PDB file of C-alpha atoms in Angstrom:
ATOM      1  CA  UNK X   1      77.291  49.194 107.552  1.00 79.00           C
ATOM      2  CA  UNK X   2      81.056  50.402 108.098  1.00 86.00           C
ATOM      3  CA  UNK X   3      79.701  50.832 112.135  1.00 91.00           C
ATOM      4  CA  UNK X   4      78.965  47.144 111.881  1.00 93.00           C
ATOM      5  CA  UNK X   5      83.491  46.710 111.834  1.00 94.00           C
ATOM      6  CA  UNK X   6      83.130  48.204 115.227  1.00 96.00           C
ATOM      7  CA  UNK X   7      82.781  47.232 119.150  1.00 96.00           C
ATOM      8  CA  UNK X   8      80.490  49.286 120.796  1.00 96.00           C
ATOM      9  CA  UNK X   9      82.566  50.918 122.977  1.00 96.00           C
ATOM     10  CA  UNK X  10      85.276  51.115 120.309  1.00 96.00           C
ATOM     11  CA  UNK X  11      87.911  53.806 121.669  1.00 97.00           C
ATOM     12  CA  UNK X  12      88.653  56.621 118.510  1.00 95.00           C
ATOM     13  CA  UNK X  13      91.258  59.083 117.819  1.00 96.00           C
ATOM     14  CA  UNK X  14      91.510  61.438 115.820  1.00 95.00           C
ATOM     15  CA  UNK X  15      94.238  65.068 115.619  1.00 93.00           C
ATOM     16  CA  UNK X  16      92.442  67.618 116.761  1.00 89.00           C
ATOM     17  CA  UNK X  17      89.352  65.307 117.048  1.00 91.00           C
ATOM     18  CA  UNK X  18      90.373  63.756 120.400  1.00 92.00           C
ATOM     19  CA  UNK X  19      89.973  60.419 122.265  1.00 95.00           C
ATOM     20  CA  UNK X  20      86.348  59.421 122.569  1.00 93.00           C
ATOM     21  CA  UNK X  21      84.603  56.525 123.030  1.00 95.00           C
ATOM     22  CA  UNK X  22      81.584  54.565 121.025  1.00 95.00           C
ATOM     23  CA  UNK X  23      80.098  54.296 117.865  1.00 94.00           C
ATOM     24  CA  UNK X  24      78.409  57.660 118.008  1.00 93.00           C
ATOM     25  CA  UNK X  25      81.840  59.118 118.758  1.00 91.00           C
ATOM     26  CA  UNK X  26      82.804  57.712 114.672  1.00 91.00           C
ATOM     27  CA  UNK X  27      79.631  58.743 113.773  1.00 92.00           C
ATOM     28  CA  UNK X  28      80.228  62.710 114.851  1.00 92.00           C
ATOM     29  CA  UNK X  29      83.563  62.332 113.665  1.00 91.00           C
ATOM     30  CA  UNK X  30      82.895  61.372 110.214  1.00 89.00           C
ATOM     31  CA  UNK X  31      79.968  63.961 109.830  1.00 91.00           C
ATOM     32  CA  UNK X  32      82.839  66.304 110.993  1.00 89.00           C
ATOM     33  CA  UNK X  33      85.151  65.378 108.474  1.00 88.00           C
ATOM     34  CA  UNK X  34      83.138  65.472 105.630  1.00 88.00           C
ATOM     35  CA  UNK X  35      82.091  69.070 106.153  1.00 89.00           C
ATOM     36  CA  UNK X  36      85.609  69.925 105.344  1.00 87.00           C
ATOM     37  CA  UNK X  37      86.119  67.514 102.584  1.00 90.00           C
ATOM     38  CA  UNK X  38      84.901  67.116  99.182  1.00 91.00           C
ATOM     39  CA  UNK X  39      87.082  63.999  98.088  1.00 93.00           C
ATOM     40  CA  UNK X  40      89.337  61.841  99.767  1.00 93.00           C
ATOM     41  CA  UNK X  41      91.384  59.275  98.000  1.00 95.00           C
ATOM     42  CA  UNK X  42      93.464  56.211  99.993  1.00 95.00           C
ATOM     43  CA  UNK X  43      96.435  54.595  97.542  1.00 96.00           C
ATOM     44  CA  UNK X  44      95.015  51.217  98.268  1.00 96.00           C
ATOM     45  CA  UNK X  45      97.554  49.320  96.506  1.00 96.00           C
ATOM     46  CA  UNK X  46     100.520  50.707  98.159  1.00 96.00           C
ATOM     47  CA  UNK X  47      99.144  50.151 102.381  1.00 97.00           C
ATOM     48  CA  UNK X  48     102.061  48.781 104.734  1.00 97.00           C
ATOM     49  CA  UNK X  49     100.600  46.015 107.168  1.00 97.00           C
ATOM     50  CA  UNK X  50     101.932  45.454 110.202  1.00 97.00           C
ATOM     51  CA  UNK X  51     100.353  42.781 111.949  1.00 96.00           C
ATOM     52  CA  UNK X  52     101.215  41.537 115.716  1.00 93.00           C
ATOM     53  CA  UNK X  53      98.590  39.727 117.434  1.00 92.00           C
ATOM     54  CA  UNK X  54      95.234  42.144 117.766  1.00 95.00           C
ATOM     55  CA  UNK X  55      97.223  44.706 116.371  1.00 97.00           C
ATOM     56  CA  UNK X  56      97.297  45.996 113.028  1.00 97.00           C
ATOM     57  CA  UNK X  57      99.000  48.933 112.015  1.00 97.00           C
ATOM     58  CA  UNK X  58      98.339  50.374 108.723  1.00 97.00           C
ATOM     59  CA  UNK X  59     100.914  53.162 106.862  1.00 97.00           C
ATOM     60  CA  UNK X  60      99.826  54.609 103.660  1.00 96.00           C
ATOM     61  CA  UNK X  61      98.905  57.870 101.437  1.00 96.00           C
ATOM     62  CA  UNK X  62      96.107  59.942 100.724  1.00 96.00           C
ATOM     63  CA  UNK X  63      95.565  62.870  99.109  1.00 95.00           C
ATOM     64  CA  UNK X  64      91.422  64.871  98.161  1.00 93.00           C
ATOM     65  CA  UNK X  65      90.153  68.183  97.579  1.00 94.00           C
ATOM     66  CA  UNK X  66      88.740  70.191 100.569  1.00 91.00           C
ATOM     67  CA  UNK X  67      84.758  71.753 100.196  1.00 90.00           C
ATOM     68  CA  UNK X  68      86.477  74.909  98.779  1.00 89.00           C
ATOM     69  CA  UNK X  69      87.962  73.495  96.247  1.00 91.00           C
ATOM     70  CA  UNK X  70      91.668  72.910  97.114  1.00 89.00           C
ATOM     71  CA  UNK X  71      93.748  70.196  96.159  1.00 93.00           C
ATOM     72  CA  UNK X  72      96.651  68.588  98.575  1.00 91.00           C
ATOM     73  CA  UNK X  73      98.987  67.187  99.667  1.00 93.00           C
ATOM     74  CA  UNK X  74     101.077  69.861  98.014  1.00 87.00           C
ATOM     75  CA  UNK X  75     103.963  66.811  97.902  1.00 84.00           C
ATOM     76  CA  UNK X  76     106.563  69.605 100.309  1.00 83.00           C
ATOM     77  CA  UNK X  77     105.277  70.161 103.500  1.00 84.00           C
ATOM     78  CA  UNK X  78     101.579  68.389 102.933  1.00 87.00           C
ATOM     79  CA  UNK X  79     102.797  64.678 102.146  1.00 91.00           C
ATOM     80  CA  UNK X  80      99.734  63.147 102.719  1.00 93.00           C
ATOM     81  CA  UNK X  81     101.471  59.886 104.689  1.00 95.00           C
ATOM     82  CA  UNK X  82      98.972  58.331 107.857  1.00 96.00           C
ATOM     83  CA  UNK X  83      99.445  55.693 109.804  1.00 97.00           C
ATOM     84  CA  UNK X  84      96.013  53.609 111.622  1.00 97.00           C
ATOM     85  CA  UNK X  85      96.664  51.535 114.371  1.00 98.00           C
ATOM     86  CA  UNK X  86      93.762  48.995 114.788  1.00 97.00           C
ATOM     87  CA  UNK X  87      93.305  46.584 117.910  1.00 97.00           C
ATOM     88  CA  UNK X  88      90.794  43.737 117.522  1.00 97.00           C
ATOM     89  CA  UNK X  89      88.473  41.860 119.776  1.00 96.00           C
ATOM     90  CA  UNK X  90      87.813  38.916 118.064  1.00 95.00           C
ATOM     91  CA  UNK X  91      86.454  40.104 114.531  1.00 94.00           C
ATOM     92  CA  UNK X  92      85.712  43.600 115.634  1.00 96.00           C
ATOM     93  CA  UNK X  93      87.707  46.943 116.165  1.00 96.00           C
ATOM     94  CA  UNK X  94      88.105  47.845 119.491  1.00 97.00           C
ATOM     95  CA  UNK X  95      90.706  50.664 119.568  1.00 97.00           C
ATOM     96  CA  UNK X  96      91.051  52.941 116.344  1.00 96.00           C
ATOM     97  CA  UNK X  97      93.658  55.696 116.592  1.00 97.00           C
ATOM     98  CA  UNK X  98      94.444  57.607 113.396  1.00 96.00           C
ATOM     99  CA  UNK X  99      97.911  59.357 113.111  1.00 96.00           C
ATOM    100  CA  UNK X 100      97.751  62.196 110.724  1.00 94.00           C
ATOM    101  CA  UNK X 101      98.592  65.729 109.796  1.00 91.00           C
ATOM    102  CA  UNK X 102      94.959  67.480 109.863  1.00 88.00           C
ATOM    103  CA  UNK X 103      96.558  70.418 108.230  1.00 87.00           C
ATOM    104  CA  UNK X 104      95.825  69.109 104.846  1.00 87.00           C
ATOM    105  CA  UNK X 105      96.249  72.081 102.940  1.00 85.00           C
ATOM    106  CA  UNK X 106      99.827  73.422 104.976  1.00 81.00           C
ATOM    107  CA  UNK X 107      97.359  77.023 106.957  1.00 78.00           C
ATOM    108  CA  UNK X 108      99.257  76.411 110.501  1.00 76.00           C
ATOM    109  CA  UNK X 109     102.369  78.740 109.117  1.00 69.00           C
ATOM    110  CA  UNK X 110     103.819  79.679 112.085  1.00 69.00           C
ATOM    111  CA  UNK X 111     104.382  75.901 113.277  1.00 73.00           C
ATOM    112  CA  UNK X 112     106.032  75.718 109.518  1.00 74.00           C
ATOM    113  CA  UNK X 113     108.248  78.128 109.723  1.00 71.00           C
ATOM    114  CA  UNK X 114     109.307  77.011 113.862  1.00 71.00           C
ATOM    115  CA  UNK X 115     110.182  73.686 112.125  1.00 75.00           C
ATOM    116  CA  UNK X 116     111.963  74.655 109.592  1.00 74.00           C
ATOM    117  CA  UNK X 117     113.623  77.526 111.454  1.00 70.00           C
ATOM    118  CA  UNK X 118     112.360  80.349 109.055  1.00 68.00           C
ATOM    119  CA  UNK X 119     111.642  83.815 110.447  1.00 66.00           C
ATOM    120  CA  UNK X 120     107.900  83.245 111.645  1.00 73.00           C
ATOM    121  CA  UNK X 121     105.321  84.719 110.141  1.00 81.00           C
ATOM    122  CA  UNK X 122     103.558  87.441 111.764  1.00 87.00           C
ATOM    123  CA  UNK X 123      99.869  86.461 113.445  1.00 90.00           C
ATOM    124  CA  UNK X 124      96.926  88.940 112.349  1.00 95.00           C
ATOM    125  CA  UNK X 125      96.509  90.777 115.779  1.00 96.00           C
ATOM    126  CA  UNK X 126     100.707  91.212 115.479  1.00 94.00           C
ATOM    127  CA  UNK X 127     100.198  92.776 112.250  1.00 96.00           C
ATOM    128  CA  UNK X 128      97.569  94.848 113.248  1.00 97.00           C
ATOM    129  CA  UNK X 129      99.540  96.057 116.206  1.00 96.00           C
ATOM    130  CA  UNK X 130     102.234  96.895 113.951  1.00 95.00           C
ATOM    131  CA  UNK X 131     100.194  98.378 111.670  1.00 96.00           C
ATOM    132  CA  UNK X 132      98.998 101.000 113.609  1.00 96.00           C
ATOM    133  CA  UNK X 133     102.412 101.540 115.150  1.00 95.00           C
ATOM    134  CA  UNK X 134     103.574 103.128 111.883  1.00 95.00           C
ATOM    135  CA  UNK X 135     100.534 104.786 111.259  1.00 94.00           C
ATOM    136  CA  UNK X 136     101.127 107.210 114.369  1.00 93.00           C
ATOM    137  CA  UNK X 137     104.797 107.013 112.979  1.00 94.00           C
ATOM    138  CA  UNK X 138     103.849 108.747 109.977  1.00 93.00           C
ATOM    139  CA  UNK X 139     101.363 111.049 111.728  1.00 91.00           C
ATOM    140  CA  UNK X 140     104.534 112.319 113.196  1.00 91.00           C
ATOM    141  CA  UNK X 141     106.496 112.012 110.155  1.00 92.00           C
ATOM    142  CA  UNK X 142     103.992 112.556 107.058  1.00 91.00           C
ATOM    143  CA  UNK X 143     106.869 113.276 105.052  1.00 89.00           C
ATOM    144  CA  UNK X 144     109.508 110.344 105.715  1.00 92.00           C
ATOM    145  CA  UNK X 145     109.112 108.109 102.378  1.00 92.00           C
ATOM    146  CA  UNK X 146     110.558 105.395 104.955  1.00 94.00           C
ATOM    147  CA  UNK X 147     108.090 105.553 107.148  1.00 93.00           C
ATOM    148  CA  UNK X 148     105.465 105.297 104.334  1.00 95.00           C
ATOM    149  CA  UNK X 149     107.572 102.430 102.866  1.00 95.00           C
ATOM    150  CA  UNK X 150     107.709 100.681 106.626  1.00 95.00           C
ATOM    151  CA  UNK X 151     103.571 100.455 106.588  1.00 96.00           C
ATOM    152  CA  UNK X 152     103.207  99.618 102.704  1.00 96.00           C
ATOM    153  CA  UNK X 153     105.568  96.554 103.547  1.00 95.00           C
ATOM    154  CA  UNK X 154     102.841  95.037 105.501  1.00 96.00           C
ATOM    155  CA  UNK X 155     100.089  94.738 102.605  1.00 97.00           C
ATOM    156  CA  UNK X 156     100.167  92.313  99.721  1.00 96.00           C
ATOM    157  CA  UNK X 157     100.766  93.615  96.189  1.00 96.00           C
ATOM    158  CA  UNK X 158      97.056  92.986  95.477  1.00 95.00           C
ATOM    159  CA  UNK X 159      95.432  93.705  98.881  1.00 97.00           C
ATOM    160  CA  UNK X 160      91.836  94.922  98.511  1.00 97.00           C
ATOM    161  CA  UNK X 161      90.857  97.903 100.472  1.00 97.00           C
ATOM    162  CA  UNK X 162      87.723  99.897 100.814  1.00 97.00           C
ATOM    163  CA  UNK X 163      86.661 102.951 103.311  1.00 97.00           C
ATOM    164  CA  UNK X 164      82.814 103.395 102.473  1.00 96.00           C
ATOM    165  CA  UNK X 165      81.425 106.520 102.562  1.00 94.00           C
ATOM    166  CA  UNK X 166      80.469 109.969 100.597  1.00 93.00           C
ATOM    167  CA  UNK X 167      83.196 109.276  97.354  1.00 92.00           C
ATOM    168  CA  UNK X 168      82.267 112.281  96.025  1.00 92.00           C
ATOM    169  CA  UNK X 169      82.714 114.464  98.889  1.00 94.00           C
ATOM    170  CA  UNK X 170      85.523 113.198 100.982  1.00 94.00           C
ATOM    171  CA  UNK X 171      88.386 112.136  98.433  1.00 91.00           C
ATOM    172  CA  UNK X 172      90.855 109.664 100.059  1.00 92.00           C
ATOM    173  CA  UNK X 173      88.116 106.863 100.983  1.00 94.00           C
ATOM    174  CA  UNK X 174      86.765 104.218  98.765  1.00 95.00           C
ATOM    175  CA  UNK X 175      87.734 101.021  97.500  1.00 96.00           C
ATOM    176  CA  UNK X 176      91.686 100.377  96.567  1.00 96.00           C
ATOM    177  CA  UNK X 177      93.352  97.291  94.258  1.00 94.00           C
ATOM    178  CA  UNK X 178      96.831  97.367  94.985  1.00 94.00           C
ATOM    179  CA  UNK X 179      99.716  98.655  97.824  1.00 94.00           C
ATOM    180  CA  UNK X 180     100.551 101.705  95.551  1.00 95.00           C
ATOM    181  CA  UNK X 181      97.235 102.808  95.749  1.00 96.00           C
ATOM    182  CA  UNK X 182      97.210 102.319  99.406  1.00 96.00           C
ATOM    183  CA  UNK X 183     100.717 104.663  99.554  1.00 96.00           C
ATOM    184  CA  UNK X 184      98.157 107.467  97.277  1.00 95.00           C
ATOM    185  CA  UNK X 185      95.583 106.925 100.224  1.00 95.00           C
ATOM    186  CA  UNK X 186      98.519 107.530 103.520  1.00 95.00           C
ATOM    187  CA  UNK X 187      99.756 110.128 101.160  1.00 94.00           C
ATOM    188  CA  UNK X 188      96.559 111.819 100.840  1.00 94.00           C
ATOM    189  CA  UNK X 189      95.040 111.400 104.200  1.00 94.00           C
ATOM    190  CA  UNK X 190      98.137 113.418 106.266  1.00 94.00           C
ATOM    191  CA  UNK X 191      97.666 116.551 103.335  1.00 94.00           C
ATOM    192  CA  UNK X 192      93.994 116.666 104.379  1.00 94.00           C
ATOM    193  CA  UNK X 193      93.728 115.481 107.847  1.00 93.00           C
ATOM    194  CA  UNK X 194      95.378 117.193 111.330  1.00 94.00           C
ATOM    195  CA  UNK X 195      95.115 113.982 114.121  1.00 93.00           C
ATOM    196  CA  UNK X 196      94.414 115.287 117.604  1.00 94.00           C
ATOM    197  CA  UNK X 197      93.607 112.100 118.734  1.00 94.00           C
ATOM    198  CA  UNK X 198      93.431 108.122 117.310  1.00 94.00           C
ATOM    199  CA  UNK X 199      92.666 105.891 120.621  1.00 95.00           C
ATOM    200  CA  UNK X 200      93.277 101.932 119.876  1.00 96.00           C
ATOM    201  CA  UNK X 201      91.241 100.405 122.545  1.00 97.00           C
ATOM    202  CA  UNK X 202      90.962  96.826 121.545  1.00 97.00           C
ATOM    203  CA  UNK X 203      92.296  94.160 119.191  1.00 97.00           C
ATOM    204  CA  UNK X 204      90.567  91.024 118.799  1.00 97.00           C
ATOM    205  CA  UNK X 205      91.823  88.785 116.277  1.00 95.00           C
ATOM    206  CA  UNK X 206      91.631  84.859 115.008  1.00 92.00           C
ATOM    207  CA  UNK X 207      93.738  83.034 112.427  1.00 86.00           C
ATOM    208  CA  UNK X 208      93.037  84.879 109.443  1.00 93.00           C
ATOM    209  CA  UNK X 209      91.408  88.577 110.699  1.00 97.00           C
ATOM    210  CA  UNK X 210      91.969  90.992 113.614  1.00 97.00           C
ATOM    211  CA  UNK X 211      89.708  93.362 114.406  1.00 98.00           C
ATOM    212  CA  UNK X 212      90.509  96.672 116.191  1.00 98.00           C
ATOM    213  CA  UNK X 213      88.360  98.972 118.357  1.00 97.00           C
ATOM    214  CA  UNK X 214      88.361 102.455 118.798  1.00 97.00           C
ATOM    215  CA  UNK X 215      87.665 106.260 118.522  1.00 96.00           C
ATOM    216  CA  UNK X 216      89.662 109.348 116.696  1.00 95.00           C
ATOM    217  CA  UNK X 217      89.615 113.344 116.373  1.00 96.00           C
ATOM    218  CA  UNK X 218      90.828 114.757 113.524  1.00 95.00           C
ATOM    219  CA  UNK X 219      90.284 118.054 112.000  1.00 95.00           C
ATOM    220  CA  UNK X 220      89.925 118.780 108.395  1.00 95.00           C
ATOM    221  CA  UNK X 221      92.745 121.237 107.254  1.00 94.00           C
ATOM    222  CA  UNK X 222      90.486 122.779 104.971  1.00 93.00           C
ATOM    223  CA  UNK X 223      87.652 123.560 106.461  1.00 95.00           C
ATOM    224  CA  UNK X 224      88.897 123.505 110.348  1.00 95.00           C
ATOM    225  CA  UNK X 225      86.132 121.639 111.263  1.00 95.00           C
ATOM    226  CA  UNK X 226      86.599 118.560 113.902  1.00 95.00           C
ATOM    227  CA  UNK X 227      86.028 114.789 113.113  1.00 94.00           C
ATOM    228  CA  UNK X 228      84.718 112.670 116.037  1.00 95.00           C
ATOM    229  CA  UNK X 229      84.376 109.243 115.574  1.00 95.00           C
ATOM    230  CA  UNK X 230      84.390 105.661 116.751  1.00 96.00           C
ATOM    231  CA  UNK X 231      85.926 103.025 113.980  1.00 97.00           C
ATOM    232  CA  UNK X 232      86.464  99.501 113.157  1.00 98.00           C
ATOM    233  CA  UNK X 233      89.376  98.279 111.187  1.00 98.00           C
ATOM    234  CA  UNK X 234      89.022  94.758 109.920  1.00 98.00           C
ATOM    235  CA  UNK X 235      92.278  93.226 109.008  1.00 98.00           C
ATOM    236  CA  UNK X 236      92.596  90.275 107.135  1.00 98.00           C
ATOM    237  CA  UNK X 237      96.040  88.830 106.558  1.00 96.00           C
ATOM    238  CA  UNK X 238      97.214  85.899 104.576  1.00 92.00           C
ATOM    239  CA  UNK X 239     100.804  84.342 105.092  1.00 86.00           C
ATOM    240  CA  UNK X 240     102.027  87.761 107.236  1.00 89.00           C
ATOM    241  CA  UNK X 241     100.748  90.417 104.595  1.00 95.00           C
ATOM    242  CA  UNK X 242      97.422  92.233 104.788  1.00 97.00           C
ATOM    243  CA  UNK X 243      95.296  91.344 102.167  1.00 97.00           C
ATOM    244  CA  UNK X 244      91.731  92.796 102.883  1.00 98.00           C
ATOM    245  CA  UNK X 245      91.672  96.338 104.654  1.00 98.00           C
ATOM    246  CA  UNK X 246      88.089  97.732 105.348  1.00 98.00           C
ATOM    247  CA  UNK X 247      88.006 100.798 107.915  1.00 97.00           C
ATOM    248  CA  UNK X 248      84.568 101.692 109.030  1.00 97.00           C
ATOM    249  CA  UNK X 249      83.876 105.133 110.597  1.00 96.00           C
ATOM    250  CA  UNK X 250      81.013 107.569 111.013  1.00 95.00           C
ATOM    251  CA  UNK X 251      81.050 108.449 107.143  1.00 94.00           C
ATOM    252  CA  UNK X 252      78.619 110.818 107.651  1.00 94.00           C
ATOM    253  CA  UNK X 253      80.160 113.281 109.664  1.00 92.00           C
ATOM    254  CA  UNK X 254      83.887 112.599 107.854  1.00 94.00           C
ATOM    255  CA  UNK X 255      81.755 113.850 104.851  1.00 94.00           C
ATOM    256  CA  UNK X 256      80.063 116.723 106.847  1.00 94.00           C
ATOM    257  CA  UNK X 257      83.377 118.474 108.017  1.00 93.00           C
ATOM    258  CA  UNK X 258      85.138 117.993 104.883  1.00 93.00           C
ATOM    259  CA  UNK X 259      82.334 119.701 103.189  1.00 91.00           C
ATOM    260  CA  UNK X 260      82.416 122.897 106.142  1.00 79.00           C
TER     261      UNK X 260
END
């Protein structure tokens, strides 16, 4: 067995893994590891030895595809280059510390962009703050085309958006395929709606998604009848542009006043 190469305290390291100690320390780690990866490829034939005493250091290249299906390295940022540096006790490893990029397919943009001094890209509770910025900036200015154009700037051309609910009752919700439909839904929603109040009280966010809190009153022009509800916004944002909107509200009573 590949265990069988190691002491049994064998010291392990691994980015983002850690230091840790044993065989059942390379055991977790490669259970780990293949979780996230479907194939993993070394170029055998082109490994740099470096060899001083118990020490061996290894250089090489590696490339595989992830569980979901993506390829790298992408051959710009993702090079795929490692470097193992292996000490020895007699015939067995006793120190194993692997120097790689775990970011195999390039996701940690906003170290990217520091590096390569880029404007950084926006984190998902940053462009959810922002989002909702403009939204009370067109509340106040439902007419300003710039102030429409300001929001639509933070979805991607092909952002998918839903609002569930009564379709047939209340007009501006419902599913959405692209950012000018999202301008038809902004457009839409200050002609039928009268805020009185739209209360953010929290944000809570992770790499991809941020999810925001909170409560609103409206009234329906038409019918002068009050909206009260709690919502949830769920943001999800690839490379600083939104593309998955889904706003969840009491549907039932949105439907209720717009019918009178």
């Amino acid at each position: 067995m590949l265990l069988d190469l190691f002491t049994d305290d064998v010291e392990f390291f691994f980015p983002k893994f850690g230091v840790a100690r044993g065989k059942a320390a390379l055991a977790r780690f490669a259970e780990r590891i293949a979780k996230g990866t479907a194939q993993l490829t070394h170029d055998i034939d082109g490994l740099i030895f470096t060899v001083g005493n118990d020490r061996i250091v290894v250089e090489g290249r590696e490339w595989g595809v992830t569980a979901d299906g993506r390829a790298w390295p992408d051959g710009d940022i993702s090079q795929g280059r490692f470097a193992n540096v292996f000490e020895f006790d007699g015939l067995l490893i006793k120190r194993i510390f692997i120097y790689v990029d775990p970011d195999f397919t390039n996701e940690d943009h906003q170290r990217v962009s520091m590096y390569r001094d880029e404007l950084p890209i926006a984190t998902p509770h940053e462009i959810a703050s922002c989002y909702f910025e403009r939204w009370a900036a067109l509340w106040a200015a439902p007419n300003d085309p710039q102030v429409l154009a300001m929001i639509l700037e933070l979805f991607a051309e092909d952002v998918e958006w839903d609002i569930p609910g009564n379709l047939e009752t209340v007009p501006w919700i419902g599913p959405r395929y692209d950012r000018k439909a999202v301008g038809a839904f902004h457009t839409e929603l200050t002609a039928q709606i009268a805020p009185e109040r739209f209360e953010i009280q929290r944000i809570l966010a992770d790499d991809e998604t941020a999810v925001a809190f909170g409560e609103l009153t409206s009234q329906v022009k038409a019918t002068g009848r009050v909206i009260e509800s709690p919502f949830a916004f769920i943001l999800t944002s690839k490379e600083g542009k939104i593309v998955r909107y889904r706003m969840l509200e009491d549907s039932h009573a949105v439907a209720m006043a717009v019918s009178g």
